[in-house]
Amino acid sequence: MKRSSGCLLQQTEFGHIVDCIDINKQLAFDHPLLKDHKIQERPHFSKRTTKNAGLSRNRPLVIGLQQNACPSGTVPIRRTTKADLIAIRSMSNNIYPQEAKDPNFHRAVIQMRTSEFHSYIGVNGNINVYNPVVKEGSSYAVMYVMNGTDDKLISITTGWMVSPSTYKGTPYSYFFTFWTTDGSQKTGCFNIACPGFVQVDKRVYPGSPISNISIPNGPQFEIGLSISKAEDGNWWVTKDQINIGYFPAAILNNLANFETVGWGGIVVSPPNGISPPMGSGIFPDDNYKHTSQFRAIQYRNNSGVLDGPKKYTYDIIIDSPDCYLIDFHGYIGEFEGYTFGFGGPGGDCGI
């Protein structure tokens, strides 16, 4: 670990630099609504009524700073270059579909149906991480909380992504976060490309590359993620029970609950219209060893009850079935919980 301009830095094995920044001087506090924000170093959740599904046949991932954590009072922030900012901001409007059909946007997701009697304060699940060959465009495995549509859409998304245009042509899979309060018109961004996300953990940070990935018919590695509302109204992102950081309630219009949650895959095509692969790049089937899987997917409703997508409570949304599919297995036992496979090879997917 080296010191530069008063802060510690680490050169990662992936070639980018991570700075250990004073936790009180991170970019989040440049947001006008966070000038007097008091950092919450750990979340306080309401009493949990059920426990998460547990053991898995997959191996857990290790991401973030693997040798030395940042010192006390500092947090890891991936150094963002001017080229990084241009690339990330140029794609920020693409991750959320609008009402009008976007020929460059395709998704295969499971999404809970909206109801005036139900709302959501959390979503979680385990995703095995692949590294599909993406030459152009972007490929995502996501879970999200969402409210509204079009320019009134408020959402938080997390998962893993492959996007050579975002990360200087690198082919790695990356852990990411994304948020918006207006359907990506003027607010929100990936990771910390704009003020908003408050980093708390000393090792794991948004924008972390993932080194150990799943191989078709080989070792399988997974990442357990969640987005959860704490008692103070902040929305926390966790990775394998590690509280990475949170989106303060103030920047999300102090929204009490979200009207839906979802899990699945998203791809954004380049201008030439050839869509990249999703998940492992293989259509889902009963062979979990070569298709990308979500397992133990759950939501927490506004009553604090943790549950999964039961019959008649969700929709499977596939807008390009020739390119991407979902194979929903439902509930298959205590350890795997509610499970589904997703993905496909991409190609000329049309509109």
Short mmCIF file of N, CA and C in Angstrom, two decimals, residues 42-193:
data_model
loop_
_atom_site.label_atom_id
_atom_site.label_comp_id
_atom_site.label_asym_id
_atom_site.label_seq_id
_atom_site.Cartn_x
_atom_site.Cartn_y
_atom_site.Cartn_z
N ARG A 42 -23.26 1.12 10.49
CA ARG A 42 -23.89 -0.21 10.40
C ARG A 42 -25.40 -0.04 10.39
N PRO A 43 -26.10 -0.93 9.72
CA PRO A 43 -27.56 -0.80 9.66
C PRO A 43 -28.25 -1.39 10.88
N HIS A 44 -29.43 -0.88 11.15
CA HIS A 44 -30.30 -1.45 12.18
C HIS A 44 -31.60 -1.83 11.49
N PHE A 45 -31.82 -3.14 11.37
CA PHE A 45 -33.00 -3.64 10.68
C PHE A 45 -34.08 -4.01 11.68
N SER A 46 -35.33 -3.91 11.23
CA SER A 46 -36.44 -4.37 12.05
C SER A 46 -36.31 -5.87 12.27
N LYS A 47 -36.99 -6.38 13.27
CA LYS A 47 -36.91 -7.81 13.60
C LYS A 47 -37.25 -8.66 12.39
N ARG A 48 -36.38 -9.61 12.08
CA ARG A 48 -36.58 -10.49 10.93
C ARG A 48 -37.49 -11.65 11.33
N THR A 49 -38.47 -11.93 10.48
CA THR A 49 -39.46 -12.95 10.83
C THR A 49 -39.08 -14.34 10.34
N THR A 50 -38.21 -14.43 9.35
CA THR A 50 -37.71 -15.72 8.89
C THR A 50 -36.25 -15.57 8.53
N LYS A 51 -35.56 -16.67 8.34
CA LYS A 51 -34.14 -16.60 8.01
C LYS A 51 -33.91 -16.94 6.55
N ASN A 52 -32.76 -16.49 6.05
CA ASN A 52 -32.42 -16.75 4.66
C ASN A 52 -32.12 -18.22 4.43
N ALA A 53 -32.34 -18.66 3.18
CA ALA A 53 -31.86 -19.98 2.79
C ALA A 53 -30.35 -19.98 2.87
N GLY A 54 -29.75 -21.11 3.17
CA GLY A 54 -28.34 -21.09 3.48
C GLY A 54 -27.42 -21.85 2.57
N LEU A 55 -27.05 -23.05 2.93
CA LEU A 55 -25.97 -23.76 2.28
C LEU A 55 -26.17 -23.90 0.79
N SER A 56 -25.06 -23.98 0.06
CA SER A 56 -25.13 -24.06 -1.40
C SER A 56 -24.08 -25.01 -1.92
N ARG A 57 -24.33 -25.51 -3.13
CA ARG A 57 -23.33 -26.33 -3.80
C ARG A 57 -22.24 -25.46 -4.42
N ASN A 58 -22.48 -24.12 -4.50
CA ASN A 58 -21.53 -23.21 -5.12
C ASN A 58 -20.54 -22.67 -4.10
N ARG A 59 -19.45 -22.09 -4.60
CA ARG A 59 -18.42 -21.52 -3.75
C ARG A 59 -18.61 -20.01 -3.64
N PRO A 60 -18.34 -19.43 -2.46
CA PRO A 60 -18.51 -17.98 -2.32
C PRO A 60 -17.38 -17.24 -3.03
N LEU A 61 -17.68 -16.01 -3.43
CA LEU A 61 -16.69 -15.18 -4.11
C LEU A 61 -15.94 -14.31 -3.12
N VAL A 62 -14.72 -13.97 -3.47
CA VAL A 62 -13.94 -12.99 -2.73
C VAL A 62 -13.67 -11.83 -3.68
N ILE A 63 -14.18 -10.64 -3.35
CA ILE A 63 -13.95 -9.48 -4.19
C ILE A 63 -13.50 -8.32 -3.32
N GLY A 64 -13.03 -7.26 -3.96
CA GLY A 64 -12.56 -6.09 -3.23
C GLY A 64 -11.09 -6.21 -2.91
N LEU A 65 -10.64 -5.47 -1.91
CA LEU A 65 -9.23 -5.49 -1.51
C LEU A 65 -8.93 -6.79 -0.80
N GLN A 66 -8.08 -7.61 -1.40
CA GLN A 66 -7.85 -8.95 -0.88
C GLN A 66 -6.62 -9.03 0.03
N GLN A 67 -5.70 -8.09 -0.07
CA GLN A 67 -4.49 -8.15 0.76
C GLN A 67 -4.64 -7.29 2.01
N ASN A 68 -4.85 -6.00 1.83
CA ASN A 68 -4.93 -5.09 2.97
C ASN A 68 -6.22 -4.28 2.90
N ALA A 69 -7.01 -4.33 3.98
CA ALA A 69 -8.18 -3.48 4.05
C ALA A 69 -7.73 -2.04 4.28
N CYS A 70 -8.58 -1.10 3.96
CA CYS A 70 -8.27 0.30 4.24
C CYS A 70 -8.19 0.52 5.75
N PRO A 71 -7.35 1.44 6.19
CA PRO A 71 -7.22 1.72 7.63
C PRO A 71 -8.52 2.25 8.23
N SER A 72 -8.60 2.18 9.54
CA SER A 72 -9.78 2.68 10.24
C SER A 72 -10.02 4.15 9.89
N GLY A 73 -11.27 4.49 9.66
CA GLY A 73 -11.62 5.86 9.33
C GLY A 73 -11.55 6.18 7.85
N THR A 74 -11.16 5.19 7.03
CA THR A 74 -11.10 5.39 5.58
C THR A 74 -11.88 4.27 4.89
N VAL A 75 -12.22 4.50 3.63
CA VAL A 75 -12.96 3.51 2.84
C VAL A 75 -12.34 3.41 1.45
N PRO A 76 -12.47 2.24 0.80
CA PRO A 76 -11.89 2.07 -0.54
C PRO A 76 -12.77 2.70 -1.62
N ILE A 77 -12.17 3.50 -2.45
CA ILE A 77 -12.86 4.14 -3.56
C ILE A 77 -12.05 3.90 -4.82
N ARG A 78 -12.66 3.23 -5.79
CA ARG A 78 -11.96 3.00 -7.05
C ARG A 78 -11.69 4.34 -7.73
N ARG A 79 -10.44 4.57 -8.10
CA ARG A 79 -10.08 5.84 -8.74
C ARG A 79 -10.72 5.90 -10.12
N THR A 80 -11.43 6.99 -10.38
CA THR A 80 -12.16 7.16 -11.62
C THR A 80 -11.44 8.18 -12.50
N THR A 81 -11.08 7.77 -13.70
CA THR A 81 -10.43 8.67 -14.64
C THR A 81 -11.49 9.42 -15.46
N LYS A 82 -11.05 10.43 -16.19
CA LYS A 82 -11.96 11.18 -17.04
C LYS A 82 -12.60 10.26 -18.08
N ALA A 83 -11.80 9.35 -18.64
CA ALA A 83 -12.33 8.41 -19.62
C ALA A 83 -13.38 7.49 -19.00
N ASP A 84 -13.16 7.09 -17.74
CA ASP A 84 -14.15 6.26 -17.04
C ASP A 84 -15.48 6.99 -16.91
N LEU A 85 -15.41 8.26 -16.50
CA LEU A 85 -16.63 9.04 -16.31
C LEU A 85 -17.41 9.19 -17.60
N ILE A 86 -16.71 9.46 -18.69
CA ILE A 86 -17.37 9.61 -19.98
C ILE A 86 -18.08 8.32 -20.38
N ALA A 87 -17.39 7.20 -20.20
CA ALA A 87 -17.97 5.90 -20.57
C ALA A 87 -19.17 5.55 -19.71
N ILE A 88 -19.05 5.73 -18.40
CA ILE A 88 -20.13 5.35 -17.49
C ILE A 88 -21.35 6.24 -17.69
N ARG A 89 -21.12 7.54 -17.81
CA ARG A 89 -22.25 8.45 -17.94
C ARG A 89 -22.96 8.29 -19.28
N SER A 90 -22.22 7.87 -20.29
CA SER A 90 -22.84 7.71 -21.61
C SER A 90 -23.80 6.53 -21.65
N MET A 91 -23.67 5.59 -20.71
CA MET A 91 -24.52 4.41 -20.73
C MET A 91 -25.57 4.42 -19.62
N SER A 92 -25.58 5.46 -18.79
CA SER A 92 -26.44 5.45 -17.62
C SER A 92 -27.91 5.43 -17.91
N ASN A 93 -28.33 5.90 -19.08
CA ASN A 93 -29.75 5.93 -19.40
C ASN A 93 -30.26 4.58 -19.91
N ASN A 94 -29.42 3.60 -20.04
CA ASN A 94 -29.81 2.38 -20.74
C ASN A 94 -30.28 1.24 -19.85
N ILE A 95 -29.95 1.26 -18.56
CA ILE A 95 -30.20 0.07 -17.74
C ILE A 95 -31.67 -0.09 -17.37
N TYR A 96 -32.46 0.98 -17.40
CA TYR A 96 -33.87 0.87 -17.07
C TYR A 96 -34.73 1.04 -18.31
N PRO A 97 -35.59 0.07 -18.61
CA PRO A 97 -36.46 0.20 -19.78
C PRO A 97 -37.55 1.23 -19.54
N GLN A 98 -37.91 1.98 -20.56
CA GLN A 98 -39.03 2.90 -20.48
C GLN A 98 -40.25 2.23 -21.12
N GLU A 99 -41.35 2.94 -21.15
CA GLU A 99 -42.57 2.37 -21.70
C GLU A 99 -42.42 2.04 -23.19
N ALA A 100 -41.73 2.92 -23.93
CA ALA A 100 -41.51 2.67 -25.35
C ALA A 100 -40.47 1.57 -25.52
N LYS A 101 -40.70 0.70 -26.49
CA LYS A 101 -39.79 -0.41 -26.74
C LYS A 101 -38.44 0.09 -27.20
N ASP A 102 -37.39 -0.35 -26.56
CA ASP A 102 -36.03 0.06 -26.91
C ASP A 102 -35.37 -1.11 -27.63
N PRO A 103 -35.04 -0.96 -28.91
CA PRO A 103 -34.46 -2.09 -29.66
C PRO A 103 -33.08 -2.50 -29.18
N ASN A 104 -32.43 -1.64 -28.38
CA ASN A 104 -31.09 -1.97 -27.89
C ASN A 104 -31.10 -2.50 -26.46
N PHE A 105 -32.28 -2.73 -25.91
CA PHE A 105 -32.41 -3.15 -24.52
C PHE A 105 -33.22 -4.44 -24.47
N HIS A 106 -32.69 -5.46 -23.78
CA HIS A 106 -33.40 -6.75 -23.67
C HIS A 106 -33.29 -7.25 -22.23
N ARG A 107 -34.34 -7.87 -21.76
CA ARG A 107 -34.32 -8.38 -20.39
C ARG A 107 -35.03 -9.72 -20.29
N ALA A 108 -34.60 -10.50 -19.33
CA ALA A 108 -35.25 -11.75 -18.94
C ALA A 108 -35.26 -11.75 -17.42
N VAL A 109 -36.38 -11.35 -16.84
CA VAL A 109 -36.45 -11.14 -15.39
C VAL A 109 -37.71 -11.74 -14.81
N ILE A 110 -37.64 -12.02 -13.52
CA ILE A 110 -38.81 -12.35 -12.71
C ILE A 110 -39.10 -11.13 -11.85
N GLN A 111 -40.33 -10.62 -11.95
CA GLN A 111 -40.67 -9.38 -11.25
C GLN A 111 -41.99 -9.56 -10.49
N MET A 112 -42.00 -9.14 -9.24
CA MET A 112 -43.21 -9.26 -8.43
C MET A 112 -44.28 -8.30 -8.94
N ARG A 113 -45.51 -8.76 -8.95
CA ARG A 113 -46.61 -7.93 -9.42
C ARG A 113 -46.91 -6.82 -8.41
N THR A 114 -47.30 -5.66 -8.93
CA THR A 114 -47.64 -4.55 -8.06
C THR A 114 -49.07 -4.72 -7.54
N SER A 115 -49.29 -4.22 -6.33
CA SER A 115 -50.60 -4.31 -5.71
C SER A 115 -50.72 -3.19 -4.68
N GLU A 116 -51.91 -2.62 -4.56
CA GLU A 116 -52.11 -1.57 -3.57
C GLU A 116 -52.00 -2.12 -2.15
N PHE A 117 -52.03 -3.43 -2.00
CA PHE A 117 -51.97 -4.04 -0.67
C PHE A 117 -50.56 -4.51 -0.30
N HIS A 118 -49.63 -4.44 -1.25
CA HIS A 118 -48.29 -4.95 -0.97
C HIS A 118 -47.24 -3.94 -1.42
N SER A 119 -46.20 -3.83 -0.64
CA SER A 119 -45.01 -3.08 -1.03
C SER A 119 -43.80 -3.79 -0.44
N TYR A 120 -42.61 -3.31 -0.76
CA TYR A 120 -41.41 -4.08 -0.45
C TYR A 120 -40.33 -3.21 0.20
N ILE A 121 -39.63 -3.82 1.18
CA ILE A 121 -38.54 -3.12 1.85
C ILE A 121 -37.22 -3.89 1.72
N GLY A 122 -37.20 -4.88 0.83
CA GLY A 122 -35.94 -5.60 0.64
C GLY A 122 -36.05 -6.66 -0.44
N VAL A 123 -34.88 -7.01 -0.99
CA VAL A 123 -34.77 -8.08 -1.98
C VAL A 123 -33.40 -8.71 -1.81
N ASN A 124 -33.31 -10.01 -1.99
CA ASN A 124 -32.01 -10.67 -1.88
C ASN A 124 -31.98 -11.95 -2.72
N GLY A 125 -30.81 -12.50 -2.87
CA GLY A 125 -30.63 -13.73 -3.62
C GLY A 125 -29.16 -14.01 -3.87
N ASN A 126 -28.87 -15.20 -4.33
CA ASN A 126 -27.51 -15.62 -4.67
C ASN A 126 -27.43 -15.84 -6.17
N ILE A 127 -26.41 -15.29 -6.79
CA ILE A 127 -26.21 -15.41 -8.24
C ILE A 127 -24.86 -16.06 -8.49
N ASN A 128 -24.82 -17.11 -9.32
CA ASN A 128 -23.50 -17.58 -9.72
C ASN A 128 -22.97 -16.67 -10.82
N VAL A 129 -21.69 -16.37 -10.73
CA VAL A 129 -21.08 -15.34 -11.56
C VAL A 129 -20.34 -15.97 -12.73
N TYR A 130 -20.71 -15.56 -13.93
CA TYR A 130 -20.01 -15.97 -15.14
C TYR A 130 -19.31 -14.78 -15.77
N ASN A 131 -18.61 -15.04 -16.82
CA ASN A 131 -17.92 -13.99 -17.55
C ASN A 131 -18.20 -14.18 -19.05
N PRO A 132 -19.43 -13.84 -19.48
CA PRO A 132 -19.77 -14.02 -20.88
C PRO A 132 -18.87 -13.17 -21.78
N VAL A 133 -18.63 -13.65 -22.98
CA VAL A 133 -17.78 -12.93 -23.93
C VAL A 133 -18.60 -11.78 -24.54
N VAL A 134 -18.33 -10.58 -24.07
CA VAL A 134 -19.03 -9.39 -24.54
C VAL A 134 -18.05 -8.55 -25.34
N LYS A 135 -18.22 -8.51 -26.64
CA LYS A 135 -17.32 -7.72 -27.48
C LYS A 135 -17.75 -6.26 -27.52
N GLU A 136 -19.07 -6.05 -27.58
CA GLU A 136 -19.64 -4.70 -27.54
C GLU A 136 -20.92 -4.74 -26.73
N GLY A 137 -21.30 -3.59 -26.19
CA GLY A 137 -22.49 -3.54 -25.36
C GLY A 137 -22.20 -3.94 -23.93
N SER A 138 -23.24 -4.28 -23.18
CA SER A 138 -23.11 -4.62 -21.76
C SER A 138 -24.06 -5.75 -21.41
N SER A 139 -23.65 -6.57 -20.44
CA SER A 139 -24.47 -7.69 -19.98
C SER A 139 -24.51 -7.65 -18.45
N TYR A 140 -25.71 -7.78 -17.89
CA TYR A 140 -25.89 -7.64 -16.44
C TYR A 140 -26.66 -8.83 -15.88
N ALA A 141 -26.32 -9.21 -14.64
CA ALA A 141 -27.16 -10.07 -13.81
C ALA A 141 -27.57 -9.21 -12.63
N VAL A 142 -28.87 -9.03 -12.41
CA VAL A 142 -29.33 -7.98 -11.51
C VAL A 142 -30.38 -8.46 -10.53
N MET A 143 -30.48 -7.72 -9.42
CA MET A 143 -31.67 -7.70 -8.58
C MET A 143 -31.94 -6.25 -8.26
N TYR A 144 -33.23 -5.92 -8.07
CA TYR A 144 -33.55 -4.51 -7.94
C TYR A 144 -34.82 -4.30 -7.11
N VAL A 145 -34.95 -3.08 -6.61
CA VAL A 145 -36.19 -2.57 -6.04
C VAL A 145 -36.61 -1.41 -6.93
N MET A 146 -37.92 -1.26 -7.18
CA MET A 146 -38.35 -0.29 -8.19
C MET A 146 -39.72 0.30 -7.84
N ASN A 147 -39.88 1.56 -8.21
CA ASN A 147 -41.13 2.27 -7.98
C ASN A 147 -41.37 3.23 -9.15
N GLY A 148 -42.58 3.20 -9.74
CA GLY A 148 -42.92 4.13 -10.79
C GLY A 148 -42.40 3.70 -12.16
N THR A 149 -42.63 4.58 -13.16
CA THR A 149 -42.19 4.33 -14.53
C THR A 149 -41.67 5.62 -15.15
N ASP A 150 -41.01 5.46 -16.28
CA ASP A 150 -40.53 6.59 -17.07
C ASP A 150 -39.76 7.59 -16.20
N ASP A 151 -40.06 8.89 -16.31
CA ASP A 151 -39.26 9.88 -15.58
C ASP A 151 -39.63 9.97 -14.10
N LYS A 152 -40.56 9.12 -13.66
CA LYS A 152 -40.89 9.04 -12.23
C LYS A 152 -40.36 7.75 -11.61
N LEU A 153 -39.54 7.04 -12.36
CA LEU A 153 -39.01 5.76 -11.86
C LEU A 153 -37.93 6.00 -10.81
N ILE A 154 -38.10 5.35 -9.66
CA ILE A 154 -37.10 5.35 -8.59
C ILE A 154 -36.64 3.91 -8.41
N SER A 155 -35.33 3.69 -8.40
CA SER A 155 -34.86 2.30 -8.31
C SER A 155 -33.44 2.22 -7.79
N ILE A 156 -33.14 1.08 -7.18
CA ILE A 156 -31.78 0.69 -6.81
C ILE A 156 -31.54 -0.68 -7.41
N THR A 157 -30.39 -0.86 -8.03
CA THR A 157 -30.03 -2.13 -8.66
C THR A 157 -28.64 -2.53 -8.22
N THR A 158 -28.43 -3.82 -8.05
CA THR A 158 -27.07 -4.34 -7.81
C THR A 158 -26.94 -5.68 -8.50
N GLY A 159 -25.70 -6.16 -8.64
CA GLY A 159 -25.43 -7.43 -9.31
C GLY A 159 -24.04 -7.45 -9.88
N TRP A 160 -23.86 -8.22 -10.97
CA TRP A 160 -22.56 -8.21 -11.66
C TRP A 160 -22.78 -7.85 -13.13
N MET A 161 -21.75 -7.31 -13.73
CA MET A 161 -21.85 -6.83 -15.10
C MET A 161 -20.56 -7.08 -15.86
N VAL A 162 -20.68 -7.20 -17.20
CA VAL A 162 -19.53 -7.24 -18.10
C VAL A 162 -19.76 -6.14 -19.13
N SER A 163 -18.84 -5.19 -19.23
CA SER A 163 -19.03 -4.05 -20.12
C SER A 163 -17.67 -3.48 -20.52
N PRO A 164 -17.08 -3.99 -21.59
CA PRO A 164 -15.77 -3.49 -22.02
C PRO A 164 -15.75 -2.00 -22.31
N SER A 165 -16.88 -1.44 -22.77
CA SER A 165 -16.91 -0.01 -23.06
C SER A 165 -16.85 0.82 -21.79
N THR A 166 -17.33 0.26 -20.68
CA THR A 166 -17.30 0.98 -19.40
C THR A 166 -15.95 0.86 -18.73
N TYR A 167 -15.34 -0.30 -18.83
CA TYR A 167 -14.09 -0.56 -18.11
C TYR A 167 -12.91 -0.73 -19.06
N LYS A 168 -12.74 0.24 -19.94
CA LYS A 168 -11.53 0.37 -20.77
C LYS A 168 -11.18 -0.92 -21.52
N GLY A 169 -12.17 -1.57 -22.06
CA GLY A 169 -11.91 -2.75 -22.86
C GLY A 169 -11.59 -4.01 -22.08
N THR A 170 -11.63 -3.94 -20.74
CA THR A 170 -11.34 -5.14 -19.95
C THR A 170 -12.52 -6.11 -20.00
N PRO A 171 -12.25 -7.40 -20.05
CA PRO A 171 -13.32 -8.39 -20.21
C PRO A 171 -13.84 -8.94 -18.89
N TYR A 172 -13.46 -8.35 -17.75
CA TYR A 172 -13.80 -8.93 -16.46
C TYR A 172 -15.27 -8.74 -16.10
N SER A 173 -15.73 -9.54 -15.15
CA SER A 173 -17.03 -9.32 -14.52
C SER A 173 -16.82 -8.43 -13.30
N TYR A 174 -17.74 -7.48 -13.11
CA TYR A 174 -17.61 -6.50 -12.03
C TYR A 174 -18.86 -6.49 -11.15
N PHE A 175 -18.66 -6.34 -9.86
CA PHE A 175 -19.75 -6.06 -8.94
C PHE A 175 -20.15 -4.59 -9.11
N PHE A 176 -21.46 -4.31 -9.16
CA PHE A 176 -21.87 -2.92 -9.39
C PHE A 176 -23.12 -2.56 -8.61
N THR A 177 -23.35 -1.25 -8.49
CA THR A 177 -24.61 -0.70 -8.00
C THR A 177 -25.07 0.37 -8.99
N PHE A 178 -26.37 0.65 -8.97
CA PHE A 178 -26.93 1.70 -9.80
C PHE A 178 -28.16 2.25 -9.11
N TRP A 179 -28.41 3.57 -9.26
CA TRP A 179 -29.61 4.16 -8.67
C TRP A 179 -30.11 5.31 -9.54
N THR A 180 -31.39 5.62 -9.39
CA THR A 180 -31.97 6.79 -10.03
C THR A 180 -33.26 7.15 -9.33
N THR A 181 -33.68 8.41 -9.46
CA THR A 181 -34.99 8.83 -8.94
C THR A 181 -35.85 9.43 -10.04
N ASP A 182 -35.38 9.39 -11.29
CA ASP A 182 -36.18 9.95 -12.39
C ASP A 182 -35.99 9.17 -13.68
N GLY A 183 -35.86 7.84 -13.55
CA GLY A 183 -35.68 7.01 -14.74
C GLY A 183 -34.40 7.32 -15.49
N SER A 184 -33.38 7.75 -14.77
CA SER A 184 -32.06 8.04 -15.34
C SER A 184 -32.06 9.26 -16.26
N GLN A 185 -33.02 10.15 -16.07
CA GLN A 185 -33.03 11.36 -16.89
C GLN A 185 -31.94 12.34 -16.45
N LYS A 186 -31.92 12.66 -15.15
CA LYS A 186 -30.92 13.59 -14.62
C LYS A 186 -30.23 13.07 -13.37
N THR A 187 -30.84 12.13 -12.67
CA THR A 187 -30.27 11.65 -11.41
C THR A 187 -29.75 10.23 -11.54
N GLY A 188 -28.84 9.88 -10.65
CA GLY A 188 -28.36 8.52 -10.54
C GLY A 188 -27.15 8.21 -11.40
N CYS A 189 -26.55 7.05 -11.11
CA CYS A 189 -25.34 6.64 -11.82
C CYS A 189 -24.94 5.24 -11.38
N PHE A 190 -23.93 4.70 -12.06
CA PHE A 190 -23.29 3.48 -11.62
C PHE A 190 -22.31 3.79 -10.50
N ASN A 191 -22.25 2.89 -9.53
CA ASN A 191 -21.22 2.91 -8.49
C ASN A 191 -21.12 4.29 -7.85
N ILE A 192 -19.95 4.93 -7.93
CA ILE A 192 -19.79 6.27 -7.35
C ILE A 192 -19.44 7.29 -8.43
N ALA A 193 -19.99 7.13 -9.62
CA ALA A 193 -19.73 8.10 -10.68
C ALA A 193 -20.40 9.44 -10.40
#
